[in-house]
């Protein structure tokens, strides 16, 4: 069996997918999560990965390891990843030394997730796609002309920091205000609910601690405050998406991250607003929900390894 | 002498530049303007161009004609150009039939202007650049990885229609509201001044009809209302630019169009706001004023012809 490991290093867990290929398509045969050791010595995490891989290989043949990290990556080098305390780490070089005979790829996690969600969807043949991840924060990845857009500072796709309010916007963790992230991330949705429910009779008052899931559930049950919150969130997200489309006019927009589990209940509202917001000549864009959710990163890592292996053959 | 014509078809005038090359650099030897014949038969304008070229050739050798038009272009075909009443016109094919032995290129006018301003500036070697034109409206062109970004609907770079106000924004000619164009175009600047000067003592009241040039001139003379108008315009423009940078992280932003004649007086204010608005990791972007103004289009047409000729040689 020819194995490919897809490894997604997160701030809480390292997700590891053990894949084999069937006609160039990924078959996930096993999935593991191990707790991330947060330490400013990057070798801690690297050793976690290598120990795991070595322990699990048995008689299988390993053909590639794809890794994605929560930070910008350039030519296999991680430029920094704040929430795992990494500064610059030449991750590709380190792993290649440990496994000299196999293919190693390193990617940013949002970019890997974009590959996972795009290449294993019905839209795999489109050449321009954008992933917006709605989680604790808002991130993104962009593909143009079939190529990941890195940007001059490795910072293309900072979609959470598009300004949608010019004045009196909410303060963002980035230090600025009015950022999209403060309105459509999981925390932004809770913020919107806390603002809207003040002094109102709503089932949201039954919860001592709100989450975006509770808010969507209450909206689905037609609670009027929760419905108004979700509609505002959909509108703000549609503004962000229409701005992206007015600038780069892509074919496909994928909404990922935990919030996207709201599914078509959210997407249908976003589309309704989007059609009224985007420039009239931009019509053919598809907006869809992510399907792989937290597995998108490991699938994207598989994709990148498989591509490299196909190029070698 | 080997001639290259650069021709910019505008709604009022057709600008024609007669170029020769000196070490692959353009030397503009003559420049003409002829009044555009607006007619839904595109042959009217095409014949204007051909008659002019034929009358002026004399014994010179013509090696290329580059044309730019105010509408989207795909593979030499103009998809439509409302303000000269054109629907789809296969301009390249028509011109190539008339001049079978020379190189013909067709481009969108903002894209041609981007080439002109970028390739004949000190930044000619950067591989990602954005042109924002501030005229009656706001247009734009984008280059990523050294390639013009067309977009899935030929509509990438609709920078005037980025929304910067989510609620109660100004109504735009596109039918939507809150578009950047309504705040930073020449007409947007006049709108801002008319709103701000109400009931105030200002030298702006001395003019029966305001223009953006008058407003900038009064601001330079430290009129407090005009200064406040210019500062708001700079802030709104900085929001638009920071949104573009958060998405595509380019190296160079060029501000063109009539409003850019305000020069560093405007750009310095834009930069000051921009630094506070853009995501922190995006630092190396250069923001500069256009230098070729209305000639950018014809220089861009020259550039595209010269590139094709270099590829042939």
XYZ file of C-alpha atoms in Angstrom:
626
model
C 0.000 0.000 0.000
C 1.354 3.441 -0.959
C 0.543 5.822 1.855
C 0.204 9.602 1.887
C -0.052 11.454 5.177
C -1.971 14.732 5.284
C -1.155 16.624 8.485
C -2.903 19.767 9.692
C -1.100 21.452 12.588
C -3.629 23.469 14.601
C -3.366 25.417 17.820
C -5.190 22.701 19.794
C -4.849 19.490 17.821
C -2.669 18.058 15.111
C -4.973 16.276 12.657
C -3.424 13.399 10.758
C -5.049 11.680 7.798
C -3.697 8.436 6.402
C -4.630 8.269 2.722
C -4.226 5.899 -0.175
C -4.984 6.875 -3.762
C -7.634 5.304 -5.928
C -7.498 6.674 -9.496
C -5.845 9.837 -8.163
C -8.655 10.329 -5.664
C -8.045 10.295 -1.912
C -9.281 7.419 0.215
C -9.020 8.367 3.886
C -8.328 5.086 5.647
C -7.586 6.377 9.133
C -7.777 9.712 10.941
C -6.073 10.701 14.197
C -5.944 13.755 16.410
C -3.075 14.372 18.800
C -2.838 17.269 21.224
C -0.494 19.989 19.980
C 2.528 20.696 22.196
C 2.728 24.478 22.159
C 6.352 25.410 22.632
C 8.637 27.938 21.025
C 10.955 25.094 20.062
C 9.351 23.918 16.807
C 11.113 20.562 17.099
C 8.526 19.572 19.752
C 5.722 19.497 17.185
C 7.976 18.182 14.430
C 9.002 15.264 16.665
C 5.352 14.617 17.553
C 4.618 14.251 13.839
C 7.663 12.094 13.074
C 7.120 9.807 16.088
C 3.542 9.297 15.037
C 4.444 8.570 11.428
C 7.246 6.159 12.396
C 5.056 4.302 14.917
C 2.258 3.832 12.408
C 4.134 2.872 9.294
C 4.531 -0.872 9.872
C 5.118 -2.539 6.515
C 3.316 0.130 4.449
C 5.257 2.175 1.944
C 5.176 5.905 2.578
C 5.244 8.069 -0.563
C 4.575 11.543 0.798
C 3.866 13.787 3.782
C 1.896 16.990 3.257
C 1.766 19.404 6.181
C -0.212 22.598 6.666
C 0.345 25.213 9.364
C -1.523 28.238 10.745
C 0.786 30.857 9.251
C 2.242 32.171 5.991
C 4.471 29.779 4.032
C 6.934 30.577 1.254
C 8.871 27.862 -0.597
C 8.441 25.287 2.159
C 9.471 27.744 4.852
C 6.961 28.707 7.578
C 7.418 32.468 8.021
C 5.822 32.446 11.474
C 2.783 30.953 13.219
C 1.770 32.921 16.293
C -0.706 30.533 17.881
C 1.781 27.643 17.958
C 4.608 30.049 18.960
C 6.697 29.409 15.865
C 8.972 31.982 14.341
C 10.573 31.245 10.954
C 10.968 27.471 10.496
C 12.293 25.771 7.359
C 9.858 22.908 7.858
C 10.338 21.385 4.418
C 14.118 21.150 4.862
C 13.821 19.620 8.330
C 11.273 16.988 7.269
C 13.089 16.237 4.017
C 16.253 15.466 6.013
C 14.323 12.995 8.156
C 12.594 11.405 5.129
C 14.983 11.928 2.214
C 13.239 9.600 -0.226
C 9.642 10.843 -0.072
C 7.786 13.937 -1.275
C 7.206 16.651 1.338
C 4.907 19.679 0.833
C 4.275 22.539 3.256
C 1.316 24.917 2.945
C -0.664 27.499 4.824
C -3.733 25.877 6.442
C -6.340 28.055 4.711
C -4.670 27.394 1.368
C -4.610 23.644 2.027
C -8.282 23.781 3.042
C -9.048 25.644 -0.194
C -7.418 22.839 -2.189
C -9.325 20.215 -0.222
C -12.720 21.873 -0.644
C -12.147 22.861 -4.284
C -10.396 19.866 -5.811
C -12.733 17.282 -4.267
C -15.939 19.143 -5.138
C -17.949 19.316 -8.371
C -16.014 22.493 -9.172
C -12.566 20.914 -9.427
C -12.073 22.163 -13.000
C -12.694 25.863 -12.342
C -9.466 27.899 -12.381
C -10.350 30.650 -9.891
C -11.720 30.019 -6.421
C -11.864 31.689 -3.011
C -12.282 30.052 0.396
C -13.570 32.146 3.292
C -13.279 30.384 6.635
C -15.643 31.566 9.362
C -14.290 30.333 12.673
C -13.094 32.140 15.794
C -11.609 34.514 13.239
C -12.059 34.832 9.490
C -9.361 33.616 7.095
C -9.105 32.854 3.448
C -7.308 31.472 0.463
C -7.409 32.528 -3.190
C -6.621 30.679 -6.388
C -6.304 32.646 -9.647
C -5.426 31.057 -12.984
C -5.142 27.730 -11.158
C -2.380 29.097 -8.928
C -2.438 29.954 -5.230
C -2.169 33.695 -4.719
C 0.593 34.323 -2.184
C 0.896 38.098 -2.410
C 3.974 40.285 -2.119
C 4.078 39.892 1.669
C 2.677 36.338 1.758
C -0.526 38.006 2.953
C -3.031 37.655 0.108
C -6.418 36.408 1.276
C -6.591 38.291 4.590
C -10.315 38.357 3.949
C -11.278 38.853 7.586
C -9.777 42.311 7.540
C -11.707 43.832 4.662
C -13.288 46.966 6.133
C -17.051 47.006 5.805
C -17.701 49.958 8.132
C -15.773 53.190 7.489
C -16.798 54.804 10.772
C -17.672 53.455 14.235
C -16.946 49.869 13.265
C -16.346 47.178 15.864
C -12.812 46.946 17.250
C -10.943 43.947 15.807
C -8.236 41.808 17.423
C -5.913 43.110 14.678
C -6.081 46.532 16.315
C -8.159 48.155 13.577
C -11.933 48.543 13.417
C -14.769 47.756 11.044
C -13.157 44.487 9.878
C -15.425 41.835 8.326
C -14.169 39.367 10.970
C -15.839 41.317 13.761
C -19.237 40.798 12.065
C -19.207 37.310 10.540
C -16.831 35.164 12.606
C -18.325 32.932 15.294
C -17.381 35.572 17.864
C -18.729 38.349 15.612
C -22.089 36.595 15.382
C -22.268 36.373 19.184
C -21.377 40.087 19.348
C -24.224 40.902 16.960
C -26.638 38.847 19.092
C -25.536 40.485 22.337
C -26.099 43.913 20.764
C -29.489 43.034 19.269
C -31.034 41.142 22.179
C -30.627 43.960 24.703
C -33.968 44.615 26.373
C -35.806 42.203 24.109
C -37.843 39.066 24.762
C -36.013 36.281 22.931
C -35.162 32.643 23.462
C -31.528 33.755 23.274
C -32.025 34.944 26.861
C -32.356 31.305 27.946
C -28.655 30.735 27.376
C -26.043 31.981 29.830
C -23.340 31.724 27.171
C -24.252 32.205 23.526
C -22.525 30.462 20.634
C -23.045 30.919 16.904
C -24.610 27.446 16.799
C -27.232 28.386 19.414
C -28.010 31.575 17.472
C -28.503 29.687 14.192
C -30.632 27.054 15.966
C -32.867 29.758 17.484
C -33.153 31.467 14.092
C -34.205 28.178 12.515
C -36.918 28.040 15.203
C -37.980 31.520 14.001
C -36.925 33.462 17.096
C -37.214 37.023 15.751
C -34.050 38.404 17.331
C -31.942 35.410 16.260
C -33.438 35.683 12.751
C -32.515 39.335 12.566
C -28.971 38.518 13.763
C -28.544 35.835 11.084
C -29.922 38.149 8.401
C -27.456 40.884 9.350
C -24.583 38.394 9.384
C -25.610 37.147 5.921
C -25.736 40.745 4.691
C -22.289 41.605 6.081
C -20.835 38.422 4.589
C -22.450 39.254 1.237
C -20.742 42.671 1.323
C -17.379 40.999 1.879
C -17.989 38.495 -0.918
C -19.233 41.148 -3.349
C -16.118 43.251 -2.658
C -13.917 40.230 -3.381
C -15.859 39.585 -6.606
C -15.718 43.224 -7.755
C -11.939 43.011 -7.416
C -10.995 39.543 -8.716
C -14.193 38.166 -10.336
C -13.637 34.479 -9.417
C -15.783 31.531 -10.459
C -16.264 29.883 -7.060
C -16.673 31.089 -3.490
C -16.559 28.454 -0.742
C -17.698 29.302 2.778
C -15.875 27.131 5.302
C -15.058 27.014 9.014
C -17.365 26.065 11.893
C -19.999 28.719 11.065
C -20.516 27.169 7.623
C -22.151 24.192 9.336
C -25.273 26.403 9.274
C -25.342 25.263 5.625
C -27.951 26.435 3.138
C -29.870 28.217 5.891
C -27.021 30.748 5.847
C -25.912 30.455 2.206
C -29.382 31.110 0.757
C -29.619 34.378 2.692
C -26.076 35.351 1.662
C -26.883 34.739 -2.021
C -30.042 36.862 -1.827
C -28.080 39.845 -0.519
C -25.087 39.169 -2.765
C -27.123 39.433 -5.968
C -28.159 42.956 -5.006
C -24.647 43.999 -3.953
C -22.270 42.713 -6.628
C -21.529 44.597 -9.861
C -24.069 43.686 -12.523
C -21.679 42.042 -14.981
C -20.489 39.539 -12.355
C -23.135 36.886 -12.581
C -21.589 33.507 -12.979
C -20.064 33.171 -9.515
C -21.065 30.095 -7.506
C -21.340 30.392 -3.723
C -21.296 27.106 -1.864
C -20.738 25.704 1.592
C -17.655 23.731 2.489
C -18.267 20.005 2.658
C -15.126 18.675 4.324
C -15.125 21.123 7.262
C -12.262 20.274 9.603
C -10.921 17.622 7.238
C -10.389 20.100 4.379
C -6.782 20.750 5.464
C -5.692 17.094 5.440
C -7.430 16.511 2.097
C -5.672 19.590 0.690
C -2.327 18.218 1.936
C -3.098 14.918 0.220
C -3.913 16.826 -2.979
C -0.612 18.674 -3.001
C 1.404 15.485 -2.451
C -0.581 13.646 -5.113
C 0.022 16.479 -7.588
C 3.767 16.356 -6.961
C 3.813 12.581 -7.319
C 1.888 12.858 -10.619
C 4.443 15.366 -11.900
C 7.313 13.038 -11.007
C 5.778 9.995 -12.722
C 11.297 54.384 -39.568
C 9.309 51.525 -37.951
C 6.084 52.983 -36.623
C 3.757 51.784 -33.889
C 0.359 53.409 -33.442
C -1.197 53.462 -29.984
C -4.892 54.329 -30.221
C -7.186 55.048 -27.265
C -10.874 55.150 -28.238
C -12.717 57.320 -25.733
C -16.290 58.539 -25.551
C -15.323 62.064 -26.641
C -11.993 61.772 -28.423
C -9.907 59.128 -30.110
C -6.312 59.677 -28.996
C -3.662 58.523 -31.401
C 0.031 58.284 -30.564
C 2.650 57.730 -33.259
C 5.611 55.948 -31.665
C 9.015 54.698 -32.669
C 11.109 52.430 -30.473
C 14.480 53.304 -29.054
C 16.023 50.326 -27.228
C 12.526 48.924 -26.651
C 11.413 52.195 -25.096
C 8.643 54.301 -26.622
C 9.420 57.615 -28.287
C 6.181 59.508 -28.902
C 6.849 61.476 -32.048
C 3.355 62.825 -32.711
C 0.030 62.863 -30.907
C -3.414 63.549 -32.358
C -6.959 63.765 -31.080
C -9.947 63.261 -33.345
C -13.575 63.599 -32.292
C -15.223 60.207 -31.754
C -18.207 59.488 -34.020
C -20.706 57.885 -31.643
C -22.809 55.482 -33.668
C -24.063 51.972 -33.137
C -22.307 50.952 -36.340
C -18.779 50.282 -35.046
C -17.374 50.642 -38.582
C -17.741 54.425 -38.200
C -15.015 54.557 -35.559
C -12.979 51.791 -37.208
C -12.990 53.734 -40.484
C -12.007 56.916 -38.633
C -8.961 55.074 -37.306
C -8.027 53.443 -40.616
C -8.471 56.656 -42.626
C -6.240 58.465 -40.178
C -3.569 55.771 -40.235
C -3.599 55.538 -44.039
C -3.433 59.334 -44.478
C -0.486 59.648 -42.140
C 1.684 56.733 -43.169
C 3.587 58.325 -46.071
C 6.760 56.360 -46.630
C 7.045 55.115 -43.031
C 6.818 51.397 -42.301
C 4.012 50.435 -39.976
C 4.774 47.490 -37.687
C 1.808 47.492 -35.314
C -1.458 49.077 -34.209
C -2.510 48.763 -30.575
C -6.046 49.846 -29.728
C -7.790 50.216 -26.381
C -11.524 50.651 -25.817
C -13.833 51.589 -22.912
C -15.241 48.103 -22.362
C -14.305 44.502 -21.557
C -12.120 42.695 -24.108
C -11.513 38.970 -24.490
C -9.125 37.543 -27.104
C -9.232 40.630 -29.305
C -13.020 40.824 -29.157
C -14.716 43.855 -27.568
C -17.578 42.413 -25.521
C -19.431 45.730 -25.421
C -18.694 49.416 -24.812
C -21.761 51.340 -23.703
C -20.504 54.895 -24.019
C -19.517 54.469 -27.676
C -22.686 52.402 -28.335
C -20.810 49.243 -29.311
C -22.144 45.775 -28.739
C -19.853 42.812 -29.383
C -17.232 43.703 -32.013
C -14.410 41.430 -33.154
C -12.105 44.408 -33.493
C -8.916 42.414 -33.854
C -10.295 40.372 -36.738
C -11.623 43.462 -38.555
C -8.361 45.391 -38.229
C -6.235 42.369 -39.048
C -8.136 41.950 -42.331
C -7.408 45.557 -43.216
C -3.725 45.282 -42.207
C -2.820 41.615 -42.661
C 0.943 42.018 -42.307
C 1.194 43.948 -39.037
C 0.658 43.147 -35.364
C -2.717 44.202 -33.904
C -3.554 44.187 -30.177
C -6.865 45.089 -28.548
C -7.211 45.877 -24.833
C -9.546 47.394 -22.291
C -8.613 51.058 -21.719
C -7.954 50.748 -17.965
C -5.763 47.709 -18.597
C -3.832 49.561 -21.309
C -3.418 52.539 -18.963
C -2.109 50.169 -16.272
C 0.542 48.866 -18.686
C 1.475 52.409 -19.671
C 1.814 53.661 -16.095
C 3.521 50.515 -14.799
C 5.918 49.519 -17.552
C 7.287 53.055 -18.071
C 7.749 53.799 -14.378
C 10.524 52.895 -11.946
C 8.418 49.891 -10.944
C 8.475 48.131 -14.315
C 9.975 44.967 -12.802
C 7.335 44.357 -10.124
C 4.982 41.494 -11.004
C 1.778 42.646 -9.287
C 0.242 46.072 -9.751
C -3.136 47.782 -9.522
C -4.296 50.945 -11.288
C -7.224 52.882 -9.847
C -8.505 55.588 -12.170
C -10.368 58.460 -10.533
C -12.297 60.286 -13.243
C -16.021 60.887 -13.746
C -16.272 57.310 -12.486
C -13.732 54.991 -10.877
C -12.186 52.160 -12.877
C -9.269 49.858 -12.511
C -6.900 47.249 -13.803
C -5.018 44.488 -11.981
C -1.862 42.569 -12.830
C -0.987 39.442 -10.820
C 2.058 37.276 -11.525
C 2.839 39.595 -14.449
C -0.498 38.769 -16.101
C -3.586 40.926 -16.555
C -6.438 39.652 -14.407
C -9.512 39.319 -16.629
C -11.876 37.519 -14.266
C -14.496 34.889 -15.036
C -16.893 37.493 -16.446
C -14.211 39.809 -17.860
C -15.046 42.034 -14.884
C -12.039 41.876 -12.544
C -10.937 45.317 -11.386
C -14.382 46.891 -10.965
C -12.754 48.847 -8.163
C -15.265 51.688 -8.212
C -17.956 49.361 -6.942
C -16.313 48.103 -3.778
C -18.832 48.892 -1.037
C -17.385 51.095 1.696
C -20.680 51.929 3.429
C -22.944 49.012 4.415
C -25.909 51.232 5.275
C -27.151 54.610 3.983
C -24.401 54.882 1.381
C -24.670 57.248 -1.552
C -26.653 55.988 -4.561
C -24.338 54.977 -7.416
C -24.965 55.145 -11.177
C -24.698 51.312 -11.136
C -27.964 51.207 -9.201
C -26.427 50.092 -5.920
C -25.322 52.260 -3.017
C -22.231 52.813 -0.897
C -19.860 52.255 -3.844
C -16.335 53.697 -3.585
C -16.978 55.582 -6.835
C -19.614 57.773 -5.188
C -16.991 59.021 -2.701
C -13.691 59.331 -4.605
C -14.538 60.005 -8.258
C -14.466 63.620 -9.472
C -18.252 63.710 -9.109
C -18.037 62.012 -5.690
C -15.640 64.684 -4.468
C -18.052 67.420 -5.573
C -20.866 65.539 -3.775
C -18.786 65.451 -0.588
C -18.134 69.201 -0.887
C -21.800 70.054 -1.492
C -22.736 68.041 1.614
C -20.019 69.560 3.809
C -20.280 73.211 2.785
C -23.979 73.553 3.651
C -24.453 76.567 5.920
C -20.713 77.160 6.249
C -18.478 80.101 5.374
C -16.033 78.791 2.794
C -14.334 79.992 -0.365
C -16.123 77.095 -2.081
C -19.201 79.346 -1.983
C -17.482 81.677 -4.481
C -17.958 79.139 -7.256
C -21.316 78.642 -8.946
C -20.218 75.210 -10.203
C -17.710 73.184 -8.206
C -15.158 70.828 -9.733
C -12.718 68.501 -8.000
C -9.881 70.752 -9.191
C -11.431 73.814 -7.501
C -11.885 71.812 -4.291
C -8.244 70.656 -4.265
C -7.070 74.208 -5.052
C -9.109 75.628 -2.150
C -7.778 72.894 0.175
C -4.209 73.786 -0.833
C -5.094 77.380 0.166
C -6.152 75.910 3.560
C -9.892 76.570 3.231
C -11.154 74.492 6.182
C -14.184 72.988 4.455
C -12.220 72.063 1.316
C -9.470 70.598 3.534
C -11.998 68.467 5.377
C -13.472 67.304 2.042
C -10.037 66.278 0.732
C -9.227 64.496 3.988
C -12.466 62.476 3.823
C -11.833 61.618 0.170
C -8.298 60.459 1.053
C -9.727 58.341 3.875
C -12.372 56.706 1.660
C -9.776 56.022 -1.034
C -7.459 54.509 1.599
C -10.274 52.156 2.673
C -10.694 51.002 -0.931
C -6.949 50.497 -1.368
C -6.570 48.667 1.950
C -9.421 46.304 0.991
C -7.696 45.583 -2.333
C -4.412 44.939 -0.488
C -6.011 42.691 2.157
C -7.346 40.556 -0.696
C -4.532 40.428 -3.274
C -1.472 41.930 -1.511
C 0.068 43.608 -4.597
C 3.387 45.422 -4.771
C 2.269 48.615 -6.509
C -0.849 50.778 -6.452
C -1.074 53.541 -9.072
C -3.686 56.288 -8.735
C -4.628 57.631 -12.149
C -7.380 59.604 -13.850
C -8.036 63.344 -13.711
C -8.287 63.487 -9.884
C -4.729 62.120 -9.579
C -3.467 65.465 -10.896
C -3.798 66.585 -7.257
C -0.535 64.620 -6.917
C 1.300 64.209 -3.630
C -1.118 66.601 -1.913
C -3.662 63.767 -2.191
C -1.329 60.752 -2.111
C 0.398 61.769 1.141
C -2.960 61.940 2.919
C -4.042 58.614 1.407
C -0.831 56.930 2.609
C -1.300 58.274 6.140
C -4.773 56.726 6.391
C -3.763 53.580 4.520
C -1.049 52.666 7.016
C -3.648 52.613 9.789
C -6.198 50.658 7.763
C -4.295 47.853 6.034
C -3.523 44.495 7.701
C -0.251 44.733 9.608
C 1.721 42.193 7.567
C 1.125 44.119 4.337
C 3.860 46.671 4.470
C 5.805 46.756 1.263
C 3.121 48.177 -1.001
C 4.027 51.331 -2.930
C 1.304 53.885 -3.624
C 2.122 56.367 -6.366
C 0.446 58.834 -8.667
C 0.093 58.207 -12.363
C 2.566 60.133 -14.454
C 1.243 59.735 -17.978
C -2.370 60.738 -17.203
C -4.392 60.786 -20.423
C -1.490 59.393 -22.424
C -1.285 56.190 -20.336
C -3.617 54.337 -22.721
C -1.618 55.030 -25.872
C 1.648 54.162 -24.105
C 0.068 50.915 -22.883
C -1.015 50.110 -26.462
C 2.562 50.757 -27.610
C 3.803 48.425 -24.850
C 1.571 45.567 -25.901
C 2.565 45.872 -29.575
C 6.245 46.096 -28.666
C 5.940 42.968 -26.484
C 4.353 41.027 -29.336
C 7.018 42.220 -31.762
C 9.754 41.163 -29.311
C 8.192 37.707 -29.053
C 8.140 37.362 -32.850
C 11.767 38.419 -33.315
